[in-house]
Amino acid sequence: ESENLNITLMDETSQLEVVLHYSTFEECDVIARSMTITNKGDQPVFIETADSASLDFGLQDLEMIHFYGRHNMEREYQCVPVTNGITEISSKRTSSSHQHNPAVIFKNPTTTETSGNCWGIMLMYSGSFAIRTEKDQHNQIRVSAGINPDTFEWKLEPGQSFQTPEAIFSFSNQGLSRLSKNFHQFIRDHVMRSPLAKKNKPVLLNNWEATYFTFTKEKLLEIAKSAAEMGIDLFVLDDGWFGKRDSDMEGLGDWDVNKEKIGDLGELIDGIKKLGMQFGLWIEPEMVSEDSDLYRNHPDWVIQMPNRSPIRNRYQLVLDFSNPEVVDYIFEKISAILRAHDISYVKWDMNRSLSDLYTKTLPADRQKEMAHRYVLGVYDLANRLTEEFPEILFEACSGGGGRFDAGMLYYMPQIWTSDDTDAKERTKIQFGTSFFYPVSSMGAHVSAVPNHQTGRITSLQTRATAAMAGTFGYELDPTSFDQEEKDLIKEQIAHFHDIQNTILNGEYDRLSHPYKDSYSAWQFNDGKRVIVHGIRYEKRPNSLRQPIELRNLNEDQMYKETKSGMVFSGKALMNGGILLPGELGDNYPFEFIFEALPEKNNQN
Ligand code: GLA
C-alpha cells in the first residue's frame, strides 16, 4: 500500500549498518519512518538510543500541541510556544501512559483548525517513549522521537539487528482539521488490521459501573434482560468473574471462571444469547495479585528487584512479559476460555504502570532491554489472540485511556477512552483524543448520575450525545430505571443504529474549542449526511444565541435540516452557521442532522 525507500548507511569505525526506512502513504499525506541497526562487526555493541525519527524545522516560529493528563483526565489539550532549550514529552512507565500521549503537533502561531501549516508526529508504540524538541542557539528546531532512552539499552551481538518502532509524520497546509483527517484515515486504512475495524460496532452494556465486583449470575441476567429490552447488542461482563476476585486486592492471574459466583460460564452466555445479545468478557492478562494461585505457584514470574519487596499499585504486581514462558502460559489460559465459549468481544485491560524494572531471565548487561521486551511480549500475546480469534472485537484499555496509541490500535480497533464517563469531561477528553485518533477507535459510554468520577448530574440525553462520539454503549444498571428512562434509552439506541455509519465511518470535525468556548460541538460527515452534535456547558442569562459554523462541506451543495425542513447551502452553513439552541439549562445537548439534497437542487 505504500512506496518504500530504504537508505543504507555504514559506520566504518563501529561496523554498524543503519537502514533508514521511509514509507509514503500518498492519499493521506503520511510518511512512516523507522530504522534497522545491524552489527556487521565481530564485537557486541550496546545501543543506548534508537530514535525512530528526527525532523528538522529550521528557522520558524512554532507552537507545540501535546496531550497530557492523568487517570480520569487523559489527553488534555495544551498548546505552548517552542522555546529555546529541550522540551520532552515522554513516558517511563512501560506504557504510552495517561500522563503524555505519544503524539505531538507543531504549528505556526497563526495556524487554525482550517488554515495554516502544521505537522503531526505520532509513534506507533505502546511502551516508554520520548519526543524531544530542541530549539538551539540559532533558533533552529529539531524534533526526535522514539523509545525512551532513559529506560532502554540493547546488546547487539555480531550479525544481529534491532528494529525501531515506526514514527508516523503528516503535514497539512490547511490547518489542524486536515491534519487530523490524515491521521484518522491512516489509522483506519493502514494501522488497524482487525477485519471488524470498519464494521458498525455493537452497542454494548458493560456491568462495571453497574455492579463493580458485587454481582451474581442472577443479577447479571436481570441487567441483561433489561438491556436487551432496550435494544443493546452486546453484554460485557467486566472485572470479577474469575478466580477469587471480589475486590481489587485479589484474584488477578487466576483465569478460571469463578463458578461459585457466576455458575457455568457457558450457561450464562446461553442466557445472554437467548436474550438476543452477544457476549463479551474483561481480562487483564499482564497482571497478578499476590493473593492468587498464579502468584503462589510462580512468584518468580513477577517484575521485582532482587532482595526488595515489589512496589504495588492498585494492590497488584506485573507479570514479566519479557519472559516468553509467561506469555505462553497466559496465552494458553486466555485462549482456552475463548475457544470454549461463544465470546464476541474482549476488553484487554492494564491497570498499573511498571516499576522495579528487572527481569530474572536476562543477564546483567541486558537488564535495560527489559522494558522494550515487555512491550514486545504484550504485542506477541495480542498478535496470537487476534490472529486466532479474528472475529472477536478486542477493545484495549489501561485504567481507562492509559495506553491509547497506534501500537495497540494495530491489534485492537478500539480503546476505552477514559474511566471518566462524565459527559462534560468526556467532551474535552474526546476533543484531545480526536487530534490523532478516529472516532471509531474511542470507547464511550453513558453512565449513571450523579457521575461516579465527578458527582455531576447531567441529563440522559447529554450523556448519550457525548457517548455517541465514539463506539457507543452504556455502563449502568438499567433495572433501576423507570419506564420513561427505559423508553428514552431505547430511542437513543435506535437512533444510534440509524446514524452510526455516519459517525463511525464519516469524516470528523471539531467545531469548537471546549477549553475556550462555552460549548463543545463536533461534526460527522459521510458525504450524504452531516450530523452536528454538541453540548452547551453553561447558559448565561439573556445571552445571544451563538452561531456554529460547519466545516468541510461542499459550498454549492444544498442541505436539508431534518427537523425544521429548512434548506441551506454549504456556503451558508460554513460561513453563517447554525444557531445554538436557546433553551435554558447547563450542559444542554443539541443535534442537527442535514441531508445532502440531490444535485438538481444545488445553486451557485
Ligand atoms: C479499569 C478499567 C475499567 C474497569 C476496571 C475493572 O479501571 O478502565 O473500565 O474495567 O479497570 O477493574
XYZ file of C-alpha atoms and ligand atoms in Angstrom:
616
model
C 0.000 0.000 0.000
C 2.996 2.306 0.288
C 6.030 3.290 -1.695
C 9.180 2.495 0.197
C 12.646 3.931 0.294
C 15.499 2.390 2.238
C 18.697 4.348 2.777
C 21.624 2.258 3.938
C 24.360 3.939 5.966
C 27.544 2.350 7.233
C 29.734 3.499 10.096
C 33.147 2.049 9.298
C 34.526 2.654 12.796
C 31.892 0.768 14.753
C 30.921 -1.525 11.858
C 27.276 -0.622 12.420
C 24.920 -0.530 9.488
C 21.806 1.609 9.767
C 18.967 1.330 7.280
C 16.525 4.234 7.336
C 13.101 3.064 6.187
C 10.652 5.549 4.681
C 7.168 4.538 3.558
C 4.912 7.058 1.877
C 1.117 6.835 2.005
C 0.271 9.414 -0.572
C -3.513 9.556 -0.261
C -3.301 10.583 3.399
C -0.062 12.595 3.209
C 1.735 10.330 5.626
C 5.345 9.222 5.838
C 6.282 6.377 8.171
C 9.893 6.280 9.302
C 11.873 3.712 11.266
C 15.349 2.240 11.261
C 17.133 -1.078 11.459
C 20.545 -1.210 13.094
C 22.762 -4.193 12.273
C 26.041 -5.129 13.886
C 28.353 -6.012 10.996
C 31.424 -6.206 13.213
C 32.807 -9.045 15.302
C 32.256 -7.483 18.758
C 28.994 -6.905 20.629
C 27.659 -3.346 20.536
C 25.364 -1.656 23.069
C 22.728 0.613 21.572
C 21.869 3.345 24.058
C 19.489 5.369 21.909
C 17.485 4.270 18.908
C 15.134 7.022 17.831
C 12.596 6.172 15.193
C 12.883 9.524 13.514
C 14.207 13.028 13.676
C 12.846 16.085 11.938
C 14.440 19.500 11.368
C 12.207 22.532 11.105
C 14.952 25.084 10.545
C 14.111 28.669 11.399
C 10.459 29.252 12.119
C 8.237 30.270 14.918
C 6.472 27.165 16.197
C 3.997 26.129 18.820
C 3.650 22.598 20.105
C 0.292 20.964 20.858
C 0.570 17.972 23.135
C -1.829 15.881 25.183
C -1.005 15.438 28.863
C -3.162 14.034 31.626
C -3.747 11.638 34.458
C -6.138 8.807 35.275
C -9.704 10.023 34.569
C -8.364 13.045 32.659
C -6.443 11.793 29.654
C -5.276 13.754 26.599
C -5.847 17.252 27.885
C -5.086 19.730 25.113
C -2.151 22.053 25.694
C -0.585 24.434 23.183
C 2.754 26.008 24.151
C 5.390 28.026 22.276
C 8.543 26.102 21.391
C 11.197 27.896 23.421
C 14.994 27.624 23.471
C 16.208 24.508 25.237
C 14.882 20.968 25.231
C 11.243 20.068 25.886
C 10.357 16.436 26.439
C 7.007 14.720 26.085
C 7.579 11.228 27.380
C 6.727 8.178 29.436
C 8.942 5.892 31.531
C 6.028 3.710 32.637
C 6.451 0.951 30.014
C 3.131 2.041 28.627
C 2.406 5.044 26.481
C 0.691 6.425 29.613
C -2.108 8.659 30.878
C 0.476 11.367 31.504
C 1.567 12.051 27.908
C 0.298 10.677 24.628
C 2.993 9.635 22.113
C 1.775 12.152 19.558
C 2.627 15.816 19.134
C 1.668 18.586 16.701
C 3.807 21.535 15.647
C 2.164 24.557 14.106
C 2.827 28.162 13.254
C 1.184 30.571 15.713
C -1.354 31.743 13.114
C -2.445 28.214 12.148
C -6.090 27.436 12.958
C -8.393 24.470 12.502
C -8.928 25.416 8.860
C -5.826 27.288 7.706
C -2.060 27.339 8.010
C 0.791 24.859 8.323
C 1.015 22.084 10.881
C 2.992 18.883 11.297
C 1.967 15.834 13.322
C 4.303 13.160 14.726
C 2.867 10.003 16.229
C 4.747 6.970 17.480
C 3.369 3.520 16.755
C 4.481 2.267 20.106
C 2.843 1.307 23.402
C 5.856 1.492 25.724
C 8.127 4.139 27.213
C 8.786 6.822 24.630
C 10.322 10.242 24.319
C 9.531 13.022 21.866
C 12.229 15.654 22.378
C 12.106 19.118 20.846
C 15.231 21.210 20.853
C 15.442 24.863 19.863
C 19.120 25.685 19.652
C 21.221 28.833 19.964
C 20.362 29.805 16.362
C 16.673 29.121 16.985
C 16.708 26.052 14.747
C 14.233 23.406 15.851
C 14.866 19.660 15.792
C 12.429 17.001 16.978
C 13.406 13.426 17.711
C 11.016 10.639 18.622
C 11.431 7.051 19.700
C 11.778 4.563 22.528
C 12.691 6.435 25.731
C 16.486 6.065 26.030
C 16.321 6.518 29.819
C 14.922 3.022 30.312
C 16.465 1.382 27.256
C 19.645 -0.257 26.069
C 20.122 -3.168 23.691
C 23.043 -5.506 23.273
C 23.630 -6.402 19.640
C 25.757 -9.456 19.082
C 27.669 -9.679 15.777
C 25.208 -10.270 12.945
C 22.134 -9.224 14.981
C 19.746 -6.412 14.082
C 17.493 -4.106 16.057
C 14.332 -2.661 14.517
C 12.797 0.516 15.991
C 9.051 1.186 16.108
C 7.701 3.419 13.365
C 7.179 7.151 13.677
C 4.297 8.494 11.602
C 4.504 12.002 10.135
C 1.921 14.078 8.390
C 1.690 17.667 7.201
C -1.233 19.937 6.414
C -1.240 23.408 4.920
C -4.989 23.616 5.565
C -4.908 23.667 9.339
C -5.436 21.136 12.098
C -8.674 19.738 10.728
C -6.940 18.342 7.637
C -4.015 17.054 9.714
C -6.386 15.107 11.977
C -8.199 13.680 8.958
C -4.867 12.470 7.565
C -4.145 10.590 10.789
C -7.701 9.244 11.069
C -7.547 7.892 7.536
C -4.057 6.498 8.012
C -5.002 4.696 11.228
C -8.205 3.282 9.762
C -6.714 2.251 6.410
C -3.169 1.263 7.316
C -2.883 0.628 11.059
C -6.000 -1.203 12.223
C -5.801 -4.681 10.829
C -8.887 -6.127 12.509
C -11.493 -7.185 9.937
C -14.003 -5.534 12.326
C -12.301 -2.118 12.253
C -14.644 -0.560 9.704
C -17.765 -2.521 10.540
C -20.508 -0.935 12.598
C -19.840 -1.577 16.252
C -22.307 -3.300 18.595
C -23.964 -1.012 21.151
C -22.807 -2.583 24.382
C -23.720 -2.577 28.025
C -20.854 -3.073 30.454
C -21.623 -4.071 34.045
C -18.592 -2.341 35.673
C -20.181 0.859 36.949
C -23.459 -1.031 37.430
C -22.131 -3.581 39.912
C -18.363 -3.217 40.313
C -17.247 -6.540 41.881
C -20.555 -7.334 43.541
C -22.759 -9.463 41.324
C -24.337 -12.877 40.959
C -25.409 -14.768 37.865
C -28.999 -13.755 38.620
C -28.103 -10.081 38.886
C -26.181 -10.203 35.605
C -29.111 -11.830 33.817
C -31.506 -9.303 35.306
C -29.363 -6.439 33.952
C -29.006 -8.242 30.630
C -32.772 -8.696 30.305
C -33.358 -5.006 30.786
C -30.526 -4.226 28.372
C -31.994 -6.499 25.721
C -35.395 -4.850 26.054
C -33.770 -1.501 25.334
C -32.039 -2.767 22.180
C -28.475 -3.362 23.449
C -26.450 -5.600 21.065
C -23.727 -6.885 23.377
C -23.461 -7.562 27.095
C -19.977 -7.195 28.602
C -19.018 -8.911 31.838
C -16.238 -6.786 33.317
C -13.825 -7.450 36.188
C -14.643 -10.036 38.888
C -15.784 -13.192 37.020
C -12.641 -15.278 37.576
C -10.546 -16.768 40.386
C -11.454 -15.320 43.745
C -11.901 -11.706 42.799
C -14.334 -9.792 44.957
C -12.156 -6.703 45.264
C -9.138 -5.240 43.535
C -6.861 -6.812 46.158
C -7.071 -10.404 44.933
C -7.502 -12.930 42.182
C -5.721 -11.401 39.185
C -3.889 -14.059 37.229
C -6.333 -16.879 38.000
C -8.113 -17.022 34.663
C -10.591 -19.721 35.617
C -14.288 -18.996 35.878
C -15.491 -18.389 39.439
C -18.334 -20.903 39.359
C -19.460 -20.080 42.871
C -20.140 -16.552 41.756
C -21.497 -16.871 38.211
C -22.153 -20.588 37.792
C -21.212 -22.150 34.490
C -19.922 -19.533 32.024
C -21.423 -21.399 29.081
C -24.863 -21.319 30.702
C -24.546 -17.602 31.437
C -23.573 -16.950 27.820
C -26.502 -19.049 26.597
C -28.795 -16.991 28.812
C -27.439 -13.763 27.314
C -27.666 -15.105 23.775
C -31.257 -16.205 24.307
C -32.000 -12.574 25.052
C -30.695 -11.749 21.573
C -27.362 -10.268 22.608
C -23.722 -11.133 22.038
C -21.419 -11.697 24.976
C -18.110 -10.024 25.905
C -15.540 -10.536 28.643
C -12.937 -8.437 30.512
C -9.375 -9.628 31.044
C -6.203 -8.123 32.479
C -3.605 -10.586 31.210
C -0.430 -8.736 32.213
C -1.208 -8.569 35.927
C -1.230 -10.724 39.038
C -2.422 -10.310 42.644
C -0.249 -11.638 45.438
C -3.406 -13.303 46.730
C -3.768 -15.631 43.746
C -2.842 -19.186 42.864
C -0.728 -17.942 39.977
C 1.455 -15.885 42.325
C 1.637 -18.675 44.877
C 2.790 -21.115 42.181
C 5.048 -18.709 40.246
C 6.322 -15.922 42.497
C 9.326 -15.794 40.154
C 7.134 -14.574 37.272
C 6.546 -11.081 38.650
C 8.591 -7.986 37.967
C 10.545 -7.216 41.087
C 14.002 -6.020 42.178
C 16.110 -8.789 43.763
C 16.058 -8.693 47.572
C 13.450 -5.930 47.703
C 9.724 -6.068 48.156
C 7.872 -5.237 44.980
C 6.119 -1.913 44.526
C 2.371 -2.418 44.416
C -0.087 -0.290 42.534
C -3.835 -0.889 42.796
C -2.579 -3.713 45.062
C -1.301 -5.604 42.052
C 2.000 -6.749 40.556
C 3.016 -7.029 36.927
C 3.854 -10.310 35.234
C 7.190 -10.376 33.466
C 6.055 -10.336 29.850
C 9.676 -10.039 28.741
C 9.786 -13.753 29.628
C 8.237 -15.794 26.740
C 7.334 -18.613 29.158
C 4.958 -16.241 30.986
C 3.370 -15.052 27.742
C 2.909 -18.670 26.599
C 1.168 -19.553 29.863
C -1.207 -16.587 29.705
C -1.947 -17.282 26.040
C -2.939 -20.851 26.885
C -5.200 -19.743 29.749
C -6.995 -16.973 27.876
C -7.271 -18.779 24.551
C -8.756 -21.827 26.324
C -11.660 -19.660 27.512
C -12.108 -18.056 24.108
C -12.032 -21.446 22.386
C -14.531 -22.980 24.771
C -17.150 -20.232 24.633
C -19.099 -18.095 22.240
C -17.427 -14.769 23.020
C -17.734 -11.842 20.612
C -15.806 -9.138 22.425
C -12.819 -8.919 24.774
C -11.740 -5.904 26.812
C -7.998 -6.159 27.493
C -7.153 -4.006 30.498
C -3.818 -2.956 32.039
C -4.287 -1.215 35.347
C -0.875 -0.133 36.511
C 2.404 1.266 35.274
C 5.599 -0.747 35.509
C 8.235 -0.002 38.096
C 11.064 -2.153 39.567
C 12.340 -2.807 36.043
C 14.299 -6.013 36.475
C 13.971 -9.452 34.949
C 15.345 -12.717 36.192
C 15.601 -14.033 32.663
C 18.308 -11.688 31.348
C 21.968 -11.261 32.356
C 23.193 -8.053 33.977
C 24.325 -6.464 30.719
C 20.869 -6.931 29.168
C 18.682 -5.654 32.035
C 17.839 -2.427 30.219
C 16.290 -4.452 27.386
C 13.518 -5.489 29.716
C 11.060 -2.614 29.200
C 11.090 -2.942 25.417
C 10.998 -6.736 25.616
C 7.927 -6.395 27.861
C 6.135 -4.409 25.143
C 7.167 -6.990 22.553
C 5.682 -9.652 24.860
C 2.403 -7.706 25.022
C 2.390 -7.455 21.228
C 3.173 -11.161 20.942
C 0.147 -12.091 23.076
C -2.058 -9.571 21.246
C -0.872 -10.981 17.937
C -1.563 -14.588 18.896
C -5.001 -13.864 20.317
C -6.167 -11.604 17.491
C -4.832 -13.996 14.831
C -6.566 -16.995 16.355
C -9.786 -15.075 17.042
C -10.159 -12.511 14.244
C -13.933 -12.492 14.691
C -13.654 -11.247 18.287
C -13.831 -7.480 18.723
C -10.929 -6.588 21.013
C -11.016 -3.330 22.950
C -7.812 -2.146 24.623
C -7.931 -0.367 27.968
C -5.479 0.767 30.604
C -7.165 2.221 33.653
C -9.251 3.995 31.023
C -7.083 5.604 28.357
C -3.569 4.996 29.686
C -2.428 3.082 26.605
C -4.251 4.891 23.820
C -1.793 4.587 20.963
C -1.390 3.357 17.401
C 0.585 0.318 18.599
C -2.475 -1.041 20.396
C -4.769 0.039 17.546
C -2.792 -2.187 15.206
C -4.148 -5.200 17.136
C -7.385 -3.834 18.623
C -9.538 -1.385 16.658
C -10.955 0.403 19.701
C -9.734 1.592 23.091
C -11.629 2.604 26.236
C -11.003 6.342 26.128
C -11.148 7.113 29.839
C -12.589 5.832 33.100
C -14.132 9.289 33.365
C -17.637 8.872 31.979
C -18.837 12.341 32.997
C -20.419 13.813 29.854
C -18.874 17.261 30.169
C -15.379 15.999 30.995
C -15.671 13.419 28.211
C -16.247 16.082 25.547
C -12.829 17.500 26.455
C -11.096 14.117 26.620
C -12.600 13.128 23.269
C -11.637 16.528 21.821
C -7.980 15.930 22.764
C -8.097 12.343 21.525
C -9.561 13.417 18.174
C -6.433 15.242 17.028
C -4.817 11.912 16.122
C -7.304 9.103 16.681
C -10.520 8.372 14.756
C -13.978 8.351 16.351
C -14.332 4.627 15.630
C -11.393 3.958 17.972
C -12.845 5.720 21.020
C -14.892 3.679 23.513
C -17.609 5.935 25.001
C -20.449 5.005 27.384
C -23.464 6.534 29.060
C -23.156 6.045 32.816
C -25.331 6.736 35.857
C -25.742 10.059 37.649
C -24.509 11.504 39.914
C -21.438 10.599 37.872
C -19.094 8.247 39.733
C -15.983 10.259 38.904
C -17.176 13.851 39.333
C -20.570 13.721 41.055
C -22.003 15.859 38.253
C -25.616 15.363 37.245
C -26.412 15.642 33.551
C -29.440 14.522 31.593
C -29.580 11.150 29.849
C -29.652 12.955 26.529
C -26.496 14.941 27.369
C -24.701 11.749 28.326
C -25.827 9.994 25.148
C -24.750 12.923 22.973
C -21.240 12.788 24.456
C -21.059 8.989 24.158
C -22.233 8.961 20.550
C -18.865 10.468 19.552
C -17.358 7.015 19.845
C -18.188 3.326 19.960
C -21.418 3.882 21.801
C -22.539 1.963 24.856
C -23.920 2.051 28.388
C -22.312 1.356 31.728
C -25.074 1.442 34.326
C -27.764 -0.651 35.931
C -30.850 -0.286 33.748
C -33.012 -2.272 36.170
C -33.202 0.792 38.405
C -34.713 2.946 35.625
C -38.346 3.924 35.341
C -40.282 3.284 32.151
C -39.737 6.806 30.812
C -35.962 6.460 31.130
C -36.025 2.992 29.565
C -38.036 4.352 26.645
C -35.572 7.190 26.160
C -32.611 4.785 26.142
C -34.456 2.615 23.644
C -34.887 5.650 21.407
C -31.223 6.588 21.800
C -30.060 3.130 20.791
C -32.389 3.010 17.794
C -31.183 6.488 16.807
C -27.528 5.466 17.112
C -28.174 2.391 14.992
C -29.615 4.716 12.382
C -26.760 7.247 12.339
C -23.764 5.126 13.352
C -22.425 4.708 9.856
C -22.034 8.483 9.503
C -20.486 8.707 12.972
C -18.065 5.807 12.816
C -17.165 5.866 9.139
C -17.683 9.502 8.155
C -15.222 12.390 8.460
C -14.946 14.054 11.849
C -14.504 17.775 12.543
C -14.102 19.773 15.719
C -16.428 22.780 15.600
C -15.417 24.451 18.849
C -12.587 24.661 21.303
C -14.118 23.341 24.534
C -11.282 24.830 26.603
C -12.082 28.315 25.319
C -15.719 28.230 24.201
C -18.714 27.829 26.461
C -19.803 24.827 24.426
C -18.419 21.803 22.686
C -19.563 20.973 19.160
C -18.401 18.475 16.580
C -19.464 17.226 13.183
C -19.670 13.912 11.338
C -19.985 13.912 7.560
C -20.250 10.919 5.239
C -20.922 12.969 2.099
C -24.671 12.321 2.196
C -25.478 13.141 5.767
C -23.933 15.733 8.075
C -24.530 15.477 11.810
C -23.697 18.256 14.255
C -23.631 17.218 17.897
C -22.672 19.209 20.925
C -23.210 20.290 24.486
C -23.594 23.865 25.648
C -21.815 23.922 29.006
C -23.345 26.975 30.538
C -26.415 29.111 29.938
C -25.843 32.799 30.720
C -28.976 34.890 31.152
C -30.235 36.887 28.204
C -27.281 35.903 26.005
C -27.267 35.983 22.230
C -27.560 32.644 20.543
C -24.160 31.543 19.350
C -23.751 30.553 15.678
C -21.740 27.412 14.991
C -20.036 27.239 11.627
C -19.944 23.847 9.930
C -16.749 22.677 8.202
C -15.586 20.958 5.045
C -18.916 20.931 3.244
C -19.358 21.337 -0.466
C -20.069 25.089 -0.863
C -22.717 24.725 -3.570
C -24.381 21.617 -2.201
C -27.844 22.201 -0.686
C -28.541 20.566 2.677
C -31.895 19.996 4.332
C -32.064 20.155 8.104
C -34.227 17.197 9.010
C -36.164 18.614 11.992
C -37.124 22.048 10.588
C -37.092 21.063 6.908
C -35.099 24.242 6.181
C -32.650 24.124 3.295
C -29.216 25.771 3.398
C -26.264 25.887 1.025
C -22.938 24.521 2.217
C -21.620 28.067 1.882
C -24.276 29.412 4.267
C -23.681 26.657 6.814
C -19.912 27.183 6.738
C -19.937 30.991 6.788
C -23.128 31.893 8.613
C -23.529 28.738 10.640
C -26.454 27.458 12.627
C -27.619 28.921 15.922
C -27.109 27.090 19.171
C -30.459 26.268 20.816
C -31.760 28.935 23.180
C -33.284 26.570 25.754
C -32.449 27.072 29.390
C -30.035 24.831 31.254
C -26.396 23.998 31.722
C -24.859 21.065 29.869
C -27.577 21.272 27.281
C -27.206 18.758 24.412
C -28.025 19.533 20.796
C -28.212 17.744 17.475
C -28.683 18.926 13.890
C -28.882 16.469 11.030
C -28.558 17.647 7.436
C -29.290 15.520 4.405
C -27.455 16.471 1.202
C -30.100 17.086 -1.468
C -29.757 15.634 -4.970
C -27.660 17.768 -7.319
C -30.583 19.337 -9.166
C -31.315 21.399 -6.046
C -27.845 22.876 -5.971
C -27.307 26.561 -6.530
C -24.312 28.597 -7.392
C -10.120 -0.291 34.806
C -10.980 -0.055 33.586
C -12.435 -0.047 33.981
C -12.786 -1.367 34.629
C -11.874 -1.642 35.808
C -12.066 -3.036 36.348
O -10.192 0.778 35.688
O -10.614 1.122 32.938
O -13.246 0.189 32.855
O -12.676 -2.393 33.671
O -10.496 -1.493 35.454
O -11.226 -3.313 37.405
